[in-house]
CSV table of C-alpha atoms and ligand atoms in Angstrom, one decimal:
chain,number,residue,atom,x,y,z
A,1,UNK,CA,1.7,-15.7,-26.9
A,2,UNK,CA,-0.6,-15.7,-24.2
A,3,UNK,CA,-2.8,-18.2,-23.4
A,4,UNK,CA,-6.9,-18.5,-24.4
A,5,UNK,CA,-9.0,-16.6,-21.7
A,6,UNK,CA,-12.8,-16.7,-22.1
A,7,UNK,CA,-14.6,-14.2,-20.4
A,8,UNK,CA,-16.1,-17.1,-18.3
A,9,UNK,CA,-12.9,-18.1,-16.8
A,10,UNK,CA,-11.9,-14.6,-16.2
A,11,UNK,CA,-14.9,-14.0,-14.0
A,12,UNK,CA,-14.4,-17.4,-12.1
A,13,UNK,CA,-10.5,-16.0,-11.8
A,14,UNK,CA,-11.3,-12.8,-10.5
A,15,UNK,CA,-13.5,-14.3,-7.9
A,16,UNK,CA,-10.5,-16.1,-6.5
A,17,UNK,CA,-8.3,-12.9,-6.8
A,18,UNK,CA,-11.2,-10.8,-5.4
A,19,UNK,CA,-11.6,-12.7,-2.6
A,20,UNK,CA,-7.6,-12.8,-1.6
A,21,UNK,CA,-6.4,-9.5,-2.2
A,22,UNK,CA,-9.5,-7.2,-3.0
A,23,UNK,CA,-8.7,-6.4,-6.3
A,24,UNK,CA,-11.2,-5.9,-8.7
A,25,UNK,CA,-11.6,-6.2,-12.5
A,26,UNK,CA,-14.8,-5.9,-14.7
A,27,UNK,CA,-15.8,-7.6,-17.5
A,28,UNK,CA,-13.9,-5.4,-19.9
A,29,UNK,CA,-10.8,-5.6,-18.0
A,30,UNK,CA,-9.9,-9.2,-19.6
A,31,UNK,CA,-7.3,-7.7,-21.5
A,32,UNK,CA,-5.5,-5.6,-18.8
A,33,UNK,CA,-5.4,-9.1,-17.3
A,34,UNK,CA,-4.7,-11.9,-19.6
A,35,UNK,CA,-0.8,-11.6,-20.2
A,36,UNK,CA,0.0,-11.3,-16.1
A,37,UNK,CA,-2.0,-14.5,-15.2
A,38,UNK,CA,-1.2,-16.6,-18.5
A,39,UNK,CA,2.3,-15.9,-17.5
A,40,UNK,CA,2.2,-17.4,-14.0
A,41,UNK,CA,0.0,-20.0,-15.0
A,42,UNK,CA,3.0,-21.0,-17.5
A,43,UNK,CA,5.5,-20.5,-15.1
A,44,UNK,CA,3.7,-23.0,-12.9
A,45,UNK,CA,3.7,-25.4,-15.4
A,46,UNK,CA,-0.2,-25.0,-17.3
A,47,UNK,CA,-1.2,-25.0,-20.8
A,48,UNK,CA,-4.9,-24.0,-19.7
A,49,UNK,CA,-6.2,-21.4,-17.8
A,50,UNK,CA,-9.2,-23.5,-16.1
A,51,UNK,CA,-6.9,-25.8,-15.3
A,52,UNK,CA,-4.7,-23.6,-13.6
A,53,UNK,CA,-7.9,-21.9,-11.9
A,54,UNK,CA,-8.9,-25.8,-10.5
A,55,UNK,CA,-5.4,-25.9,-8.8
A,56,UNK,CA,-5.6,-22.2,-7.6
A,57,UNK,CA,-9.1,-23.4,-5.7
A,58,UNK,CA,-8.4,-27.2,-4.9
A,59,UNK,CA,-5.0,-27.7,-4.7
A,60,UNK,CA,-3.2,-28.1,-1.7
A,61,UNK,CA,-0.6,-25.9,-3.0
A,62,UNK,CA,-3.5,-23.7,-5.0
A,63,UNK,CA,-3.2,-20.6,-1.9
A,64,UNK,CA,0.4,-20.2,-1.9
A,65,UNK,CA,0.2,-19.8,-5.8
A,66,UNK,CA,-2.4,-17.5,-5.8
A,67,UNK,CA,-0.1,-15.4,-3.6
A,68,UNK,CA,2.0,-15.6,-6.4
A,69,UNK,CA,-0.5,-14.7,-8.7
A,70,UNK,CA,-1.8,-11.9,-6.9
A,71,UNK,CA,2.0,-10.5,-6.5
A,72,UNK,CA,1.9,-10.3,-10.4
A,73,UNK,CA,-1.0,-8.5,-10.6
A,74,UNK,CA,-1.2,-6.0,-8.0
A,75,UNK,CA,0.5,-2.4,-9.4
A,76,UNK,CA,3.7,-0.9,-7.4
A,77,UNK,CA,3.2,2.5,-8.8
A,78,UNK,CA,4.8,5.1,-6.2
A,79,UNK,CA,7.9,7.9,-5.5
A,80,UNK,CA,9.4,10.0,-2.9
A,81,UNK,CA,7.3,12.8,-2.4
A,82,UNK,CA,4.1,11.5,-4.0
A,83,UNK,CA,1.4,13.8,-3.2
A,84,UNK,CA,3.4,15.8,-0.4
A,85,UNK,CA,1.3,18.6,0.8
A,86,UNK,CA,-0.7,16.0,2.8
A,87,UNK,CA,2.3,14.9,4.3
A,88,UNK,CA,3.7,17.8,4.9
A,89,UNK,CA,0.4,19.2,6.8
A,90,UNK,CA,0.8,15.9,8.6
A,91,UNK,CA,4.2,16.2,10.0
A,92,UNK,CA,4.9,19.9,10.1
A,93,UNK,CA,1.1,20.8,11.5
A,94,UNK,CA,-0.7,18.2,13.2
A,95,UNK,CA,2.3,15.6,14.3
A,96,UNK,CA,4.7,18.3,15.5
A,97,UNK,CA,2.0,19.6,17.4
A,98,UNK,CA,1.5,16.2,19.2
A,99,UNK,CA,5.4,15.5,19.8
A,100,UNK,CA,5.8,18.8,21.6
A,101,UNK,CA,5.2,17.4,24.6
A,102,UNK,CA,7.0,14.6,25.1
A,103,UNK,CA,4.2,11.8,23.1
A,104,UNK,CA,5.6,8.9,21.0
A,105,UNK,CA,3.2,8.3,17.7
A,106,UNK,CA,2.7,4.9,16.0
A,107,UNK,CA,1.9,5.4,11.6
A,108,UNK,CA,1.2,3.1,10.1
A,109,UNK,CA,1.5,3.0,6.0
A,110,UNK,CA,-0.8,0.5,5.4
A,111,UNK,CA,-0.4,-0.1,1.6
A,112,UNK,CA,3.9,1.1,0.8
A,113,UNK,CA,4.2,-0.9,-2.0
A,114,UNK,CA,7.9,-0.6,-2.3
A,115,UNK,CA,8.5,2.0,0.7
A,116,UNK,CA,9.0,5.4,-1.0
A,117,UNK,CA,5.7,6.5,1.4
A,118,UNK,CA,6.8,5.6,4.7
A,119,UNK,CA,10.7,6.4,3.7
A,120,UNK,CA,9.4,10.3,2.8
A,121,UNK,CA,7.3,10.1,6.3
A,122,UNK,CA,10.8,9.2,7.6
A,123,UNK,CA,12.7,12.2,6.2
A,124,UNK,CA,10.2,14.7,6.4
A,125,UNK,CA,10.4,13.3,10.3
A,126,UNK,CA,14.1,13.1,10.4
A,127,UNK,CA,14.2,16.9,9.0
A,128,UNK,CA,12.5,18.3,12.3
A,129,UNK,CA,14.4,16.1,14.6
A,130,UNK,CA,11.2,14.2,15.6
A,131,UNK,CA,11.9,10.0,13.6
A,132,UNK,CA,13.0,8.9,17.3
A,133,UNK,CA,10.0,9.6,18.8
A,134,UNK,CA,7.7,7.9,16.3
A,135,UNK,CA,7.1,4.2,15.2
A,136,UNK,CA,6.7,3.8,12.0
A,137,UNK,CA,4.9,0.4,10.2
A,138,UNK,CA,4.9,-0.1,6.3
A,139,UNK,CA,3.3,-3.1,5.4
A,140,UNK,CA,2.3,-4.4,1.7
A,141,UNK,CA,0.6,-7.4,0.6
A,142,UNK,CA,3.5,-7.8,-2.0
A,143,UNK,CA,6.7,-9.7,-0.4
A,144,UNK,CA,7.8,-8.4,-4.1
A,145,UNK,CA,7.6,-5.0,-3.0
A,146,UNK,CA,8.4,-5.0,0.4
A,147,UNK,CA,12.2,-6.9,-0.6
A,148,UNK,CA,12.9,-3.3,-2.2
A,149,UNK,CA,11.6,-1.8,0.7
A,150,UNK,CA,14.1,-3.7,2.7
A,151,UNK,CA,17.0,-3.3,0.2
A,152,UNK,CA,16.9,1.0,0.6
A,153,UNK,CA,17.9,0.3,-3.5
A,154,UNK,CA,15.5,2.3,-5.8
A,155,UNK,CA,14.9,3.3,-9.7
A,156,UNK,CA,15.4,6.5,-11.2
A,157,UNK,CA,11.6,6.5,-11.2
A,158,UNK,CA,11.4,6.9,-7.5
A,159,UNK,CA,13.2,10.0,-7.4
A,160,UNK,CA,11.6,11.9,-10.2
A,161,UNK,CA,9.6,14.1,-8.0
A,162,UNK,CA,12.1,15.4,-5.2
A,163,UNK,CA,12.2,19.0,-3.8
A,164,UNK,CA,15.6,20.7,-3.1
A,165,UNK,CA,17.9,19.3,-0.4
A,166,UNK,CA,17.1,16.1,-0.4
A,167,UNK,CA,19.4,14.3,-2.7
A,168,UNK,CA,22.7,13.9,-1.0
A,169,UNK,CA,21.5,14.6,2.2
A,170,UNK,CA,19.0,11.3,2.4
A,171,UNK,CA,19.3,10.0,-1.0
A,172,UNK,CA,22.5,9.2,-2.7
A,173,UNK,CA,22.4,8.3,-6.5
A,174,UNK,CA,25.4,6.6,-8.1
A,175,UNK,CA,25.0,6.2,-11.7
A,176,UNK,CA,21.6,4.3,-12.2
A,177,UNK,CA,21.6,3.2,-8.3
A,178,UNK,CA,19.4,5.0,-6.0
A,179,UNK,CA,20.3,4.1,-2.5
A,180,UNK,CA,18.3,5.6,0.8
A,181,UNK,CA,20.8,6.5,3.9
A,182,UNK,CA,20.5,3.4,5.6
A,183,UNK,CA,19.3,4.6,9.2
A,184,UNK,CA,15.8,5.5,7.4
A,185,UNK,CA,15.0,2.1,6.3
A,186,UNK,CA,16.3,0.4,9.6
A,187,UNK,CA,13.9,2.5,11.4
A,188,UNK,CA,10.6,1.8,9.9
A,189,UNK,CA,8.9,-2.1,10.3
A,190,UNK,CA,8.7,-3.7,7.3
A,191,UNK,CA,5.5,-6.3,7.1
A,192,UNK,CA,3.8,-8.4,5.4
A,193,UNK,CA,0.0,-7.6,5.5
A,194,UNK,CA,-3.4,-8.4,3.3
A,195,UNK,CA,-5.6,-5.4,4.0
A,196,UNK,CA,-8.7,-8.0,4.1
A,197,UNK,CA,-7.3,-9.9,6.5
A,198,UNK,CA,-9.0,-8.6,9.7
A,199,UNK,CA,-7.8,-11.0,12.0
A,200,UNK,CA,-3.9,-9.9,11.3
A,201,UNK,CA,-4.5,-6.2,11.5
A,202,UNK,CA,-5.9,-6.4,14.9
A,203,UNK,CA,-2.9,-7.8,15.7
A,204,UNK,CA,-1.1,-4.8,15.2
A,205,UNK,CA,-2.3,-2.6,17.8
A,206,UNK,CA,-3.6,0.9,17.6
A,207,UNK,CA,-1.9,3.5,15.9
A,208,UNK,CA,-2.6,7.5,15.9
A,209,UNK,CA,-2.0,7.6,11.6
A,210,UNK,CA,-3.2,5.2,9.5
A,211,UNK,CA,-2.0,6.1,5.6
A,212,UNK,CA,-4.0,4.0,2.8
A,213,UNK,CA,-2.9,6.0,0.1
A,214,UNK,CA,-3.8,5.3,-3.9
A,215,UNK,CA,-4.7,1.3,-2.9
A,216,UNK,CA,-8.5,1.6,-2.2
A,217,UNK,CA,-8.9,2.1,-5.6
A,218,UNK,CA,-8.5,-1.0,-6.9
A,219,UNK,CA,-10.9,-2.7,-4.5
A,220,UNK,CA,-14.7,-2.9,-5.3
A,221,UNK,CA,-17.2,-0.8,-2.6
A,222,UNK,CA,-17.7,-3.8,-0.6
A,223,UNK,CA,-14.0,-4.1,0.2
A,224,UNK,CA,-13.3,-0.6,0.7
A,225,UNK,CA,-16.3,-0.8,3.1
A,226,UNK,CA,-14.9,-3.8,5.2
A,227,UNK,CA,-11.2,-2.2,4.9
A,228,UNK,CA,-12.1,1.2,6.2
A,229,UNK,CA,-14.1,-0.3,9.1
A,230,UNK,CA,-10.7,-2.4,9.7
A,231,UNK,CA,-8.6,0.6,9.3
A,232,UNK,CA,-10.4,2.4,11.5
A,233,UNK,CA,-11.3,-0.1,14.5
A,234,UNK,CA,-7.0,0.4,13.9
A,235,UNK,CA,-7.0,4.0,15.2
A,236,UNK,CA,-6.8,5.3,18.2
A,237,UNK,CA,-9.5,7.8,19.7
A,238,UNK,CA,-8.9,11.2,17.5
A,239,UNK,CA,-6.4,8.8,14.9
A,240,UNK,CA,-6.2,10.2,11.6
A,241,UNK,CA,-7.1,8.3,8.1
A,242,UNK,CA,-5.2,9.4,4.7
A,243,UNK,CA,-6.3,8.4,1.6
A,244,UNK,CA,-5.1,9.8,-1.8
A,245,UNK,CA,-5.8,12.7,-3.4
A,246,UNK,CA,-8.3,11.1,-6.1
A,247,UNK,CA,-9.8,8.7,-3.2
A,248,UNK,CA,-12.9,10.2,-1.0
A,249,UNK,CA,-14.4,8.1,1.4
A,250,UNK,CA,-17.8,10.2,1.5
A,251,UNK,CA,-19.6,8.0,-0.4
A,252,UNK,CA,-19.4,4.7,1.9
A,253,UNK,CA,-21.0,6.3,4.7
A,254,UNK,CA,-17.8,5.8,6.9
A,255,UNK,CA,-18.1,7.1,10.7
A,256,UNK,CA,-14.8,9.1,10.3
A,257,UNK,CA,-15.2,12.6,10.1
A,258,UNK,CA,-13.3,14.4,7.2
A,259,UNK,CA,-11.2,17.3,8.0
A,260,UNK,CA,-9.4,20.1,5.9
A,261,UNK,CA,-6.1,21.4,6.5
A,262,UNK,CA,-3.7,23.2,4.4
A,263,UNK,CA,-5.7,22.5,1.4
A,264,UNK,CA,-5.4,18.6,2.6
A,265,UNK,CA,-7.9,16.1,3.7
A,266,UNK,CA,-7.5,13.7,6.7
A,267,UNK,CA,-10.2,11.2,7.9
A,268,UNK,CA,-10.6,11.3,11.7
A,269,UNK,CA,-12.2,8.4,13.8
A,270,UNK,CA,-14.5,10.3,16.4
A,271,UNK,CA,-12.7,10.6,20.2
B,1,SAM,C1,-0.3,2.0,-6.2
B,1,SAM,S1,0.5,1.4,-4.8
B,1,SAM,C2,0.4,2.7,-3.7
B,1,SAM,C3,1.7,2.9,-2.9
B,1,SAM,C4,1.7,4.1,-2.0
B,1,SAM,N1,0.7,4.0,-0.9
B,1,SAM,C5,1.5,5.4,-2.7
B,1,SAM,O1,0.5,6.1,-2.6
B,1,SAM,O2,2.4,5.8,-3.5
B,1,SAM,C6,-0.7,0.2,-4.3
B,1,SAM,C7,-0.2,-0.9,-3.4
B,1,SAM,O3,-1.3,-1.5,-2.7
B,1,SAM,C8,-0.9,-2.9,-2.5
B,1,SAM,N2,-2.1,-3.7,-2.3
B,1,SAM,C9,-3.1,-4.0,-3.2
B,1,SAM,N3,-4.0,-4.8,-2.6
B,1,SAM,C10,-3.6,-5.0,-1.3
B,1,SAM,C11,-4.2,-5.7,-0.2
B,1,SAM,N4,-5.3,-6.4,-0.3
B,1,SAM,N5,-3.5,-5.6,1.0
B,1,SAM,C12,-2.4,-4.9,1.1
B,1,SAM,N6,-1.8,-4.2,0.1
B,1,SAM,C13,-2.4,-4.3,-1.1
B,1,SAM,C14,-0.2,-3.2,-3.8
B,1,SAM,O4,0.7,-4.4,-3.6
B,1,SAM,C15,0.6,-2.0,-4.1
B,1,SAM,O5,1.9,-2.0,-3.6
């Protein structure tokens, strides 16, 4: 059973969470909530949920468990080939256009969760001949997540959505084991990175794609706000933004410009 919640403590817990990861939960989300953090707070040895939330703000070793926390809550959901037709306008059209002449292109997926986005970049990529010439970055805030990413080991789930010639060819299933073809995974970067840490993403350098697909969703408008400005100090003149298909960024009043192509929208930051 879990443990008592009161919708006091709930609001001073999502404050915490809020402010480490972005996520955001109202009032009436106590429930979707309660089982994921009375768990942890059990597993780190509480029988009260403000007394857990003291040690998540005062403890010494309060941040690292709210990593943990926060690696419980966040939601993985993804699969090869979700939402393709953006990706495919984005390789076959707009990247293939680029890498005629001889450019290199840094992507960066900014949200893989456990790597089915980047890895699809990768074979859609690898199909024309043009992976070599572009650097790929995933980064998650989940290490959860991004040890699958790393394995190239994925459910049944993940592969619910593929279009013709792709299993056997980059994906190999064996029973209930999914396995990627190993040169895909080894050449993306995997990372470790909190959209809302600002610092760190400058870090990265520039990068001509930025993909935050199906993740600004959970954040409230304030944090998509400060995220988008970070994603986009991230591009390069003329970079692209790509959000997911129920995502707009119209309403925040972002200095991208928002493009159609191929019945697909892209987010470019102003050359
Ligand atoms: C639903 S998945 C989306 C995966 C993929 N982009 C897709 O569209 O299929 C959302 C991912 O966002 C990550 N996430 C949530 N908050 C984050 C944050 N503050 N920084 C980085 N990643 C975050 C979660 O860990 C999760 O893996």
């Amino acid at each position: 059973m879990s443990l008592p919640l009161s919708p006091q403590v709930f609001a001073i817990l999502n404050g915490l969470i809020e402010d480490r990861a972005g996520l955001h939960y109202g009032p009436n989300d106590v429930e979707i909530g309660r089982d994921k953090i009375s768990d942890r707070a059990e597993a780190a040895g509480f029988d009260s949920l403000l007394d857990y939330y003291y040690f998540l703000r005062y403890d010494p070793g309060g941040s690292a468990e709210l990593d943990l926390l926060v690696d419980g809550l966040v939601v993985h959901e993804t699969y090869f080939f979700r939402e393709p037709d953006q990706l495919e306008v984005l390789v076959r059209r707009l990247l293939a256009r680029r890498l005629s002449d001889d450019a290199t292109v840094r992507i960066w997926c900014a949200a893989c969760a456990t790597g089915e986005e980047p890895l699809t970049l990768a074979m859609m990529l690898a199909d024309l001949g043009l992976l070599r010439r572009v650097r790929i970055v995933a980064s998650d805030i989940s290490e959860r997540a991004l040890v699958r990413a790393r394995s190239g080991e994925f459910t049944p789930r993940a592969v619910r959505s593929l279009p013709a010639g792709i299993e056997g060819r980059w994906i190999l299933r064996e029973g209930n084991r999914v396995r990627v073809e190993a040169s895909l995974a080894s050449a993306i970067e995997w990372r470790r990175m909190n959209l809302l840490d600002g610092a760190a993403i400058a870090q990265l350098g520039r990068f001509d794609v930025v993909l935050a697909r199906n993740v600004l969703i959970y954040f409230g408008d304030d944090t998509v706000r400060r995220v988008v400005k970070s994603l986009s100090d991230a591009l390069l003149p003329a970079g692209l933004l790509l959000v997911g298909a129920s995502e707009s960024l119209l309403r925040y009043g972002t200095s991208l410009s928002c493009e159609e192509h191929g019945g697909a929208f892209f987010y470019r930051k102003v050359a």
